Coordinates of C-alpha atoms in Angstrom, one line a residue:
M1 CA 5.4 19.5 22.7
I2 CA 2.2 17.4 23.1
K3 CA 0.0 20.5 22.2
Y4 CA 2.2 21.1 19.1
I5 CA 1.8 17.5 18.0
I6 CA -2.0 17.6 18.4
K7 CA -2.2 20.9 16.6
R8 CA -0.2 19.5 13.6
V9 CA -2.2 16.3 13.5
V10 CA -5.4 18.4 13.3
Q11 CA -3.9 20.5 10.5
F12 CA -3.2 17.2 8.6
I13 CA -6.9 16.5 8.3
P14 CA -7.9 19.3 5.8
V15 CA -4.7 18.7 3.8
F16 CA -5.4 15.0 3.5
L17 CA -9.1 15.5 2.6
G18 CA -8.1 18.1 0.0
V19 CA -5.5 16.0 -1.7
T20 CA -7.7 12.9 -1.8
L21 CA -10.7 14.9 -3.1
I22 CA -8.7 16.4 -5.9
L23 CA -7.3 13.0 -6.9
F24 CA -10.8 11.4 -6.6
I25 CA -12.3 14.0 -8.9
M26 CA -9.4 13.7 -11.4
Q27 CA -9.8 9.9 -11.7
N28 CA -13.5 10.4 -12.5
V29 CA -13.1 13.1 -15.1
V30 CA -10.3 11.4 -17.1
P31 CA -11.7 9.9 -20.2
G32 CA -12.2 6.1 -20.2
D33 CA -14.8 3.8 -18.7
P34 CA -13.1 1.7 -15.9
I35 CA -15.4 -1.3 -16.6
K36 CA -14.4 -1.3 -20.3
L37 CA -10.8 -1.1 -19.2
I38 CA -11.3 -4.2 -17.1
A39 CA -12.9 -6.1 -19.9
G40 CA -10.2 -5.0 -22.5
E41 CA -11.3 -6.1 -25.9
K42 CA -13.9 -8.5 -24.6
K43 CA -17.5 -7.5 -24.8
L44 CA -19.3 -8.0 -21.5
D45 CA -22.9 -9.2 -21.3
P46 CA -25.2 -6.7 -19.6
Q47 CA -25.6 -8.6 -16.4
T48 CA -21.9 -9.0 -15.9
E49 CA -21.3 -5.4 -16.6
M50 CA -24.0 -4.3 -14.2
N51 CA -22.5 -6.6 -11.5
L52 CA -19.0 -5.1 -12.0
R53 CA -20.4 -1.6 -11.8
A54 CA -22.2 -2.5 -8.5
T55 CA -19.0 -4.1 -7.2
Y56 CA -17.0 -0.9 -7.8
H57 CA -19.8 1.3 -6.5
L58 CA -20.3 3.0 -9.8
I59 CA -24.1 2.5 -9.6
E60 CA -26.6 2.7 -6.8
T61 CA -27.1 -0.6 -4.9
D62 CA -29.3 -1.8 -2.0
D63 CA -28.2 -3.2 1.3
E64 CA -27.5 -6.6 -0.3
G65 CA -25.4 -5.2 -3.1
N66 CA -27.9 -5.6 -5.8
A67 CA -28.3 -2.8 -8.4
I68 CA -31.2 -0.4 -8.0
L69 CA -33.1 0.3 -11.2
D70 CA -35.1 3.3 -12.1
K71 CA -38.7 3.2 -13.5
N72 CA -37.3 2.6 -17.0
G73 CA -35.3 -0.4 -15.8
N74 CA -31.9 1.4 -16.1
T75 CA -29.2 1.6 -13.5
I76 CA -28.7 4.7 -11.4
E77 CA -25.2 6.2 -11.5
T78 CA -23.8 6.9 -8.0
P79 CA -23.1 10.6 -7.5
L80 CA -19.4 11.6 -7.2
W81 CA -19.9 13.0 -3.7
K82 CA -21.4 9.8 -2.5
R83 CA -18.6 7.7 -4.0
Y84 CA -16.0 10.0 -2.2
I85 CA -17.8 9.6 1.1
A86 CA -17.8 5.9 0.6
Y87 CA -14.1 5.9 -0.2
I88 CA -13.2 7.9 2.9
A89 CA -15.4 5.6 5.0
G90 CA -13.5 2.6 3.5
L91 CA -10.2 4.3 4.4
L92 CA -11.2 4.5 8.0
H93 CA -11.6 0.7 7.9
G94 CA -8.3 0.1 6.0
D95 CA -10.1 -0.5 2.7
L96 CA -8.4 1.2 -0.3
G97 CA -10.6 -0.4 -2.9
R98 CA -9.9 -3.1 -5.5
S99 CA -7.7 -3.1 -8.5
Y100 CA -9.3 -2.9 -12.0
Q101 CA -6.5 -4.8 -13.7
Q102 CA -5.5 -7.4 -11.2
N103 CA -8.7 -9.4 -11.0
G104 CA -10.2 -7.2 -8.3
K105 CA -7.3 -7.8 -5.8
P106 CA -7.5 -5.4 -2.8
V107 CA -5.3 -2.4 -3.3
A108 CA -4.2 -2.7 0.4
D109 CA -2.8 -6.1 -0.3
I110 CA -1.0 -4.9 -3.4
L111 CA 0.6 -2.0 -1.6
A112 CA 1.5 -4.2 1.4
E113 CA 3.5 -6.4 -1.0
K114 CA 5.2 -3.6 -2.8
Y115 CA 5.9 -1.0 -0.1
P116 CA 8.5 -3.0 1.8
Y117 CA 10.8 -2.9 -1.2
T118 CA 10.4 0.9 -1.4
V119 CA 11.0 1.3 2.3
R120 CA 14.2 -0.8 2.3
L121 CA 15.5 1.0 -0.8
A122 CA 14.7 4.4 0.8
I123 CA 16.5 3.5 4.0
V124 CA 19.7 2.4 2.1
A125 CA 19.6 5.6 0.0
I126 CA 19.0 8.0 2.9
I127 CA 21.9 6.4 4.8
I128 CA 24.2 7.0 1.8
E129 CA 22.9 10.6 1.5
S130 CA 23.3 11.4 5.2
I131 CA 26.8 10.0 5.6
I132 CA 28.4 11.1 2.3
G133 CA 26.5 14.4 2.0
I134 CA 27.1 15.6 5.6
A135 CA 30.7 14.4 5.5
A136 CA 31.5 16.0 2.1
G137 CA 29.8 19.3 3.2
M138 CA 31.8 19.4 6.4
V139 CA 35.1 18.7 4.7
S140 CA 34.3 21.3 2.0
A141 CA 33.5 24.0 4.7
I142 CA 36.4 23.2 7.0
K143 CA 38.9 23.1 4.1
R144 CA 37.5 26.0 2.3
Y145 CA 39.1 26.9 -1.1
S146 CA 41.2 23.8 -0.9
A147 CA 41.4 21.0 -3.5
W148 CA 38.8 19.1 -1.4
D149 CA 36.4 22.0 -1.6
V150 CA 36.8 22.4 -5.4
G151 CA 36.3 18.6 -5.8
V152 CA 33.2 18.6 -3.8
T153 CA 31.8 21.6 -5.6
L154 CA 32.5 20.2 -9.0
T155 CA 31.1 16.8 -8.1
T156 CA 27.9 18.2 -6.6
S157 CA 27.4 20.5 -9.6
A158 CA 27.6 17.5 -11.9
L159 CA 25.2 15.4 -9.9
V160 CA 22.7 18.1 -9.6
A161 CA 22.7 18.6 -13.4
M162 CA 22.0 14.9 -14.1
P163 CA 18.5 13.6 -14.4
A164 CA 18.0 10.6 -12.1
F165 CA 16.9 8.2 -14.9
W166 CA 19.9 9.1 -17.1
F167 CA 22.3 8.7 -14.2
G168 CA 20.7 5.3 -13.5
M169 CA 21.1 4.2 -17.1
L170 CA 24.7 5.3 -17.1
Q171 CA 25.3 3.1 -14.0
Q172 CA 23.6 0.2 -15.7
L173 CA 25.7 0.6 -18.8
F174 CA 29.0 0.8 -16.9
W175 CA 28.5 -1.6 -13.9
G176 CA 26.4 -4.1 -15.7
I177 CA 27.6 -4.2 -19.3
V178 CA 30.9 -2.5 -19.8
L179 CA 32.5 -3.8 -16.7
K180 CA 31.2 -7.3 -17.4
D181 CA 32.8 -7.2 -20.8
L182 CA 36.1 -5.9 -19.6
T183 CA 36.4 -8.6 -16.9
G184 CA 35.0 -11.4 -19.0
G185 CA 32.1 -11.8 -16.7
G186 CA 34.3 -11.9 -13.6
F187 CA 32.9 -8.8 -12.0
Y188 CA 29.7 -6.8 -12.6
L189 CA 26.6 -5.7 -10.7
P190 CA 23.0 -6.6 -11.3
I191 CA 21.1 -3.9 -13.2
S192 CA 17.5 -4.9 -12.8
G193 CA 15.0 -6.4 -10.4
V194 CA 15.6 -8.0 -7.0
A195 CA 17.0 -11.3 -5.8
G196 CA 14.9 -14.3 -6.6
P197 CA 15.2 -18.0 -5.7
Y198 CA 17.8 -18.5 -8.4
A199 CA 19.6 -15.2 -8.1
E200 CA 23.4 -15.2 -8.8
F201 CA 24.0 -12.4 -6.3
P202 CA 23.2 -11.9 -2.6
N203 CA 20.1 -9.9 -1.9
W204 CA 21.9 -6.8 -0.7
V205 CA 23.9 -6.5 -4.0
Y206 CA 20.7 -5.6 -5.9
Y207 CA 20.3 -2.5 -3.7
I208 CA 23.6 -0.9 -4.7
L209 CA 22.8 0.7 -8.1
P210 CA 19.2 1.7 -7.3
A211 CA 20.2 3.2 -4.0
L212 CA 23.1 5.1 -5.4
T213 CA 20.9 6.5 -8.2
L214 CA 18.2 7.5 -5.8
A215 CA 20.6 9.2 -3.4
A216 CA 22.9 10.8 -6.0
V217 CA 21.2 14.2 -6.5
S218 CA 20.0 14.4 -2.9
T219 CA 23.5 13.8 -1.6
A220 CA 24.8 16.7 -3.7
Y221 CA 22.2 19.0 -2.3
T222 CA 22.9 17.8 1.3
A223 CA 26.6 18.5 0.8
R224 CA 25.9 22.0 -0.5
I225 CA 23.5 22.8 2.3
M226 CA 25.9 21.4 4.9
R227 CA 28.8 23.5 3.5
S228 CA 26.9 26.8 3.4
Q229 CA 25.3 26.3 6.8
L230 CA 28.5 25.3 8.6
L231 CA 30.4 28.3 7.0
E232 CA 27.6 30.6 8.2
V233 CA 27.7 29.2 11.8
L234 CA 31.5 29.3 12.0
N235 CA 31.3 33.1 11.5
Q236 CA 28.9 33.6 14.4
D237 CA 29.9 35.5 17.6
Y238 CA 29.4 32.5 19.9
I239 CA 31.9 30.5 17.8
R240 CA 34.5 33.3 18.1
T241 CA 33.9 33.3 21.9
A242 CA 34.4 29.5 22.0
R243 CA 37.7 29.9 20.2
A244 CA 38.8 32.8 22.4
K245 CA 38.3 30.5 25.4
G246 CA 40.9 28.2 24.0
L247 CA 38.8 25.4 22.7
S248 CA 40.3 23.3 20.0
R249 CA 39.1 23.5 16.5
R250 CA 37.6 20.1 16.7
A251 CA 35.7 20.9 19.9
V252 CA 34.4 24.1 18.4
I253 CA 33.0 22.3 15.4
W254 CA 31.6 19.2 17.0
R255 CA 30.3 20.7 20.3
H256 CA 29.1 24.1 19.1
A257 CA 28.8 24.6 15.4
L258 CA 27.6 21.2 14.1
K259 CA 24.2 21.1 15.9
N260 CA 23.1 24.5 14.6
A261 CA 24.4 23.8 11.1
L262 CA 22.5 20.5 11.0
I263 CA 19.0 22.0 11.4
P264 CA 18.4 22.9 7.7
V265 CA 20.2 19.7 6.7
V266 CA 17.9 17.6 8.8
T267 CA 15.0 19.4 7.3
Y268 CA 16.1 18.6 3.8
I269 CA 17.0 15.0 4.6
G270 CA 13.7 14.5 6.4
M271 CA 11.7 15.9 3.5
D272 CA 13.8 13.9 1.0
F273 CA 13.3 10.7 3.0
G274 CA 9.5 11.3 2.9
G275 CA 9.8 11.7 -0.9
M276 CA 11.8 8.4 -1.1
L277 CA 9.2 6.6 1.0
A278 CA 6.6 8.0 -1.4
G279 CA 8.2 6.0 -4.1
A280 CA 10.9 7.0 -6.6
I281 CA 9.0 6.4 -9.8
L282 CA 11.9 7.1 -12.1
T283 CA 14.5 5.1 -10.2
E284 CA 12.2 2.2 -9.6
T285 CA 11.1 2.1 -13.3
V286 CA 14.6 2.3 -14.6
F287 CA 15.8 -0.6 -12.4
N288 CA 12.5 -2.6 -12.6
W289 CA 12.3 -2.3 -8.9
P290 CA 9.1 -3.9 -7.5
G291 CA 8.2 -1.0 -5.2
I292 CA 5.3 1.4 -4.8
G293 CA 6.8 3.9 -7.3
Y294 CA 6.9 1.3 -10.1
E295 CA 3.5 0.0 -9.2
T296 CA 2.1 3.5 -9.4
Y297 CA 3.7 4.0 -12.8
R298 CA 2.2 0.8 -14.1
A299 CA -1.2 1.7 -12.6
I300 CA -1.2 5.1 -14.3
S301 CA -0.3 3.6 -17.7
Q302 CA -3.1 1.0 -17.3
R303 CA -5.5 3.5 -15.8
D304 CA -5.9 1.4 -12.7
W305 CA -7.2 4.3 -10.7
P306 CA -7.9 2.5 -7.4
I307 CA -4.1 1.6 -7.2
V308 CA -3.2 5.2 -8.1
L309 CA -5.5 6.7 -5.5
G310 CA -4.5 4.2 -2.9
S311 CA -0.8 4.7 -3.4
V312 CA -1.1 8.5 -3.3
T313 CA -3.2 8.2 -0.2
V314 CA -0.4 6.2 1.5
I315 CA 2.2 8.7 0.2
V316 CA 0.3 11.7 1.6
I317 CA 0.1 10.0 5.1
V318 CA 3.8 9.1 5.0
V319 CA 5.0 12.5 4.0
M320 CA 2.9 14.3 6.6
V321 CA 4.2 12.0 9.4
I322 CA 7.8 12.5 8.2
N323 CA 7.3 16.2 8.2
L324 CA 6.0 16.1 11.8
V325 CA 9.0 14.0 12.9
V326 CA 11.4 16.5 11.3
D327 CA 9.8 19.4 13.1
I328 CA 10.0 17.6 16.4
S329 CA 13.7 16.9 15.9
Y330 CA 14.4 20.6 15.9
A331 CA 14.0 20.7 19.7
F332 CA 16.7 18.1 20.1
L333 CA 19.1 19.8 17.8
D334 CA 18.6 23.3 19.2
P335 CA 17.6 23.6 22.9
R336 CA 16.4 27.2 22.3
I337 CA 13.4 25.8 20.3
R338 CA 10.4 25.0 22.4
F339 CA 7.2 24.3 20.6
D340 CA 4.9 24.8 23.6
S341 CA 6.3 28.2 24.6
S342 CA 4.2 31.3 24.0
K343 CA 7.0 32.8 21.9
S344 CA 7.0 30.0 19.5
E345 CA 3.3 30.3 19.0

C-alpha cells in the first residue's frame, strides 16, 4: 500500500506541472494588460505603472525589487518561463500571488476565506447524494420492475435531463417566492447568500437549496449506478451459492452483494466529491454562494488571473488527493484488491 501511494504521488507531479503550465500560458496570451485592468479608466503615471509591473513580476527587477532598465531607459519584460518558475517557487512557500482587482490582497487569503463555504456545501451535498442515491438504487434493484423501480427510473431520468442552474432557479422560484406567497410569508426558504448577523433563518437553512441543487444530478447517477451494479452482482455464482446455503435475502445482500456493488459507486461519489470541492460554479453563482466557485467566476469575468490560477491550482491538488483516497478505499471494499501485490502491478 505504501509503495502504491508513493507511486501515485510521484505521478501527480507531472500532471500538476502540466495543468499549471497550460493555465499560466493561457493567462498570458489572453488579450488585455493586467496593469490597465487594475487601473480601470484611470491613467497611471509612468512611475506608478512601473512599480505595479515590478510588484507583479511583469518586468525584470533587482534584488531590492527595483526595475531594471535597458540602455535606452526602458523596462525589460520578464520572460514567460521565468515568471512560471517564480510562480512555482512561490507555490512551494504557499504564495499564490496577489489579486489584480482586490487591492493586491494575497490570493491565498482570499481562497482561505472562500473555501470553507465550498467545503461545507460539498459535504452536505455529498451526504445527500450518498444516502439518497445508494438507498434509491438498492430499492430499485431489489424491487425490480415494481412501482418503486419505475418511480426511481423516471425521477433519475428527469434529474439527469435538468441543467443544474435551471433546477436551482426552479427551486428558488417555488421555495422562495411561490411558497412564500401561498403561505402569506409564513413558510419559505432563503434563496440567496448565507446567514449574516441579521439573518432571519438559522445558518443551516441556507444550505438546503444549494445543497439539493448541487446533489440533484449526481444523486440520480449514483442511484442508476447502484441499481445496475447490484443487479449484476446478484446474478453472480457466489451469490447463488450463498442463497443455496440457506442465508436470508437480507444477509445475502448486506454481507455479500453490497460491498462489491459499491466499488463503482464509491468511485463515482469520490470523483464527484472532488468536483464539488473544486467549486460548483453554476450552483454557487445561482445562489450567490460565497465559495471558491463563485469567486472563480467573478475572477474570470474581471480577468483577475492570479485568483483564477490560484483557485485552479487548489482545485487540481484537491482532485488528485480525492482520487488517491478513492483508489485506496478499494482495498477496504474488496479484500481481493492488494495494491502492493505483483499481480496488481
